[in-house]
Structure formats: structure tokens, C-alpha cells
Coordinates of N, CA and C in Angstrom, one line a residue:
X174 N -16.5 -22.9 41.9 CA -17.0 -21.6 42.4 C -15.9 -20.7 42.7
X175 N -14.8 -21.2 43.1 CA -13.6 -20.4 43.5 C -13.1 -19.7 42.2
X176 N -13.2 -20.3 41.0 CA -12.7 -19.7 39.8 C -13.5 -18.5 39.5
X177 N -14.8 -18.5 39.7 CA -15.6 -17.3 39.4 C -15.3 -16.1 40.2
X178 N -14.7 -16.4 41.4 CA -14.4 -15.2 42.3 C -13.1 -14.6 41.8
X179 N -12.3 -15.3 41.1 CA -11.0 -14.8 40.6 C -11.0 -14.8 39.0
X180 N -12.1 -14.4 38.4 CA -12.2 -14.5 37.0 C -11.2 -13.5 36.3
X181 N -11.0 -12.4 36.9 CA -10.0 -11.4 36.3 C -8.6 -12.0 36.2
X182 N -8.2 -12.7 37.2 CA -6.9 -13.4 37.2 C -6.9 -14.5 36.2
X183 N -7.9 -15.2 36.1 CA -8.0 -16.3 35.1 C -7.9 -15.8 33.7
X184 N -8.7 -14.7 33.4 CA -8.6 -14.1 32.0 C -7.3 -13.6 31.7
X185 N -6.6 -12.9 32.7 CA -5.3 -12.4 32.4 C -4.3 -13.5 32.2
X186 N -4.4 -14.6 32.9 CA -3.5 -15.7 32.7 C -3.7 -16.3 31.3
X187 N -5.0 -16.4 30.9 CA -5.3 -17.0 29.5 C -4.7 -16.0 28.4
X188 N -4.9 -14.7 28.6 CA -4.3 -13.8 27.7 C -2.8 -13.9 27.6
X189 N -2.2 -14.0 28.7 CA -0.7 -14.2 28.7 C -0.3 -15.4 28.0
X190 N -1.0 -16.5 28.2 CA -0.7 -17.8 27.6 C -0.8 -17.7 26.0
X191 N -1.9 -17.0 25.6 CA -2.1 -16.8 24.2 C -1.0 -16.0 23.6
X192 N -0.6 -14.9 24.3 CA 0.5 -14.1 23.8 C 1.8 -14.8 23.7
X193 N 2.1 -15.6 24.8 CA 3.3 -16.4 24.8 C 3.3 -17.4 23.7
X194 N 2.2 -18.1 23.4 CA 2.1 -19.1 22.3 C 2.3 -18.4 21.0
X195 N 1.8 -17.2 20.8 CA 2.0 -16.5 19.5 C 3.4 -16.1 19.3
X196 N 4.2 -15.8 20.4 CA 5.6 -15.5 20.2 C 6.4 -16.7 19.9
X197 N 6.0 -17.8 20.5 CA 6.8 -19.1 20.3 C 6.5 -19.6 18.9
X198 N 5.3 -19.6 18.4 CA 4.9 -20.1 17.1 C 5.4 -19.3 16.0
X199 N 5.6 -18.0 16.2 CA 6.0 -17.1 15.1 C 7.4 -17.5 14.5
X200 N 7.5 -17.7 13.2 CA 8.7 -18.1 12.6 C 9.8 -17.0 12.7
X201 N 11.0 -17.4 13.0 CA 12.1 -16.5 13.1 C 12.9 -16.6 11.9
X202 N 13.2 -15.5 11.2 CA 14.0 -15.5 10.0 C 14.6 -14.2 9.8
X203 N 15.5 -14.1 8.8 CA 16.1 -12.8 8.6 C 15.1 -11.8 8.0
X204 N 15.4 -10.6 8.0 CA 14.5 -9.5 7.6 C 14.1 -9.6 6.2
X205 N 14.9 -10.1 5.3 CA 14.6 -10.2 3.9 C 13.5 -11.3 3.7
X206 N 13.7 -12.4 4.4 CA 12.7 -13.4 4.2 C 11.3 -13.0 4.7
X207 N 11.3 -12.2 5.8 CA 10.0 -11.7 6.4 C 9.4 -10.7 5.4
X208 N 10.2 -9.9 4.8 CA 9.7 -8.9 3.8 C 9.1 -9.6 2.6
X209 N 9.8 -10.7 2.1 CA 9.3 -11.4 1.0 C 8.0 -12.1 1.3
X210 N 7.9 -12.6 2.5 CA 6.7 -13.3 2.9 C 5.5 -12.2 3.0
X211 N 5.8 -11.0 3.4 CA 4.8 -10.0 3.5 C 4.5 -9.3 2.1
X212 N 5.3 -9.7 1.1 CA 5.0 -9.1 -0.3 C 5.8 -7.9 -0.5
X213 N 6.8 -7.6 0.3 CA 7.6 -6.3 0.1 C 9.0 -6.7 -0.4
X214 N 9.1 -7.5 -1.4 CA 10.4 -8.0 -1.9 C 11.0 -6.9 -2.8
X215 N 11.6 -6.0 -2.2 CA 12.4 -4.9 -2.9 C 11.5 -3.8 -3.4
X216 N 10.2 -3.9 -3.4 CA 9.4 -2.9 -3.9 C 9.2 -1.8 -2.8
X217 N 9.2 -0.6 -3.1 CA 9.0 0.5 -2.2 C 7.5 0.7 -2.0
X218 N 7.1 0.9 -0.7 CA 5.7 1.1 -0.4 C 5.4 2.6 -0.7
X219 N 4.4 2.9 -1.5 CA 4.1 4.3 -1.8 C 3.5 5.0 -0.6
X220 N 3.9 6.3 -0.4 CA 3.5 7.1 0.7 C 2.5 8.1 0.2
X221 N 1.3 8.1 0.8 CA 0.2 9.0 0.3 C 0.1 10.1 1.4
X222 N 0.2 11.4 1.0 CA 0.0 12.5 1.9 C -1.3 13.2 1.4
X223 N -2.2 13.3 2.3 CA -3.5 14.0 2.0 C -3.5 15.3 2.7
X224 N -3.8 16.4 1.9 CA -3.9 17.7 2.5 C -5.3 18.2 2.1
X225 N -5.8 19.1 2.9 CA -7.1 19.6 2.6 C -7.3 21.0 3.3
X226 N -8.4 21.6 3.0 CA -8.7 22.9 3.7 C -10.2 23.0 3.8
X227 N -10.6 23.8 4.8 CA -12.0 24.0 5.0 C -12.6 24.9 3.9
X228 N -13.8 24.6 3.6 CA -14.5 25.4 2.6 C -15.0 26.7 3.2
X229 N -14.9 27.8 2.4 CA -15.5 29.0 2.9 C -17.0 29.0 2.8
X230 N -17.7 29.9 3.5 CA -19.1 29.9 3.4 C -19.6 30.1 2.0
X231 N -18.9 30.8 1.2 CA -19.3 31.0 -0.2 C -19.2 29.7 -1.0
X232 N -18.1 29.0 -0.8 CA -17.9 27.7 -1.5 C -19.0 26.7 -1.0
X233 N -19.4 26.7 0.3 CA -20.4 25.8 0.7 C -21.8 26.2 0.1
X234 N -22.0 27.5 -0.1 CA -23.3 27.9 -0.7 C -23.3 27.5 -2.1
X235 N -22.2 27.5 -2.8 CA -22.2 27.1 -4.2 C -22.4 25.6 -4.4
X236 N -22.1 24.8 -3.4 CA -22.3 23.4 -3.5 C -23.8 23.1 -3.3
X237 N -24.5 23.9 -2.6 CA -25.9 23.6 -2.3 C -26.8 23.9 -3.5
X238 N -26.4 24.6 -4.4 CA -27.2 24.9 -5.6 C -27.5 23.8 -6.4

């Protein structure tokens, strides 16, 4: 019954334990090995830039037809 009164503390403690376990289990390696594991072995990641503009009322009207 005492645990239910302090449920917020118990949940935060569990969250902290999960985060600590994730940091401990994570393999430590050099940056190149981590990139190779992620599939970025020397290949550049393409950057996509999307630009747009609002349609004028005349353009909106032409789409309704």
C-alpha cells in the first residue's frame, strides 16, 4: 500500500534504471564502426530541401474546375 502512495517516485526510478541499462548495454566503438553499422559507410546522406508557396485565389479556382 505504501508503494501506491509513492507511485511517481517508483516510476521515475524505473525510468532511470531503464536509461542506465540502455547506456551500459550500448556498444562502444569508434565512429567509423558505428557509421558502418548504421549503413552510412562512406556514403553521403542526401539532403532534401522542400520549398513552396501559397496558391493565389485564381490558382485555387482553376483547381476546382
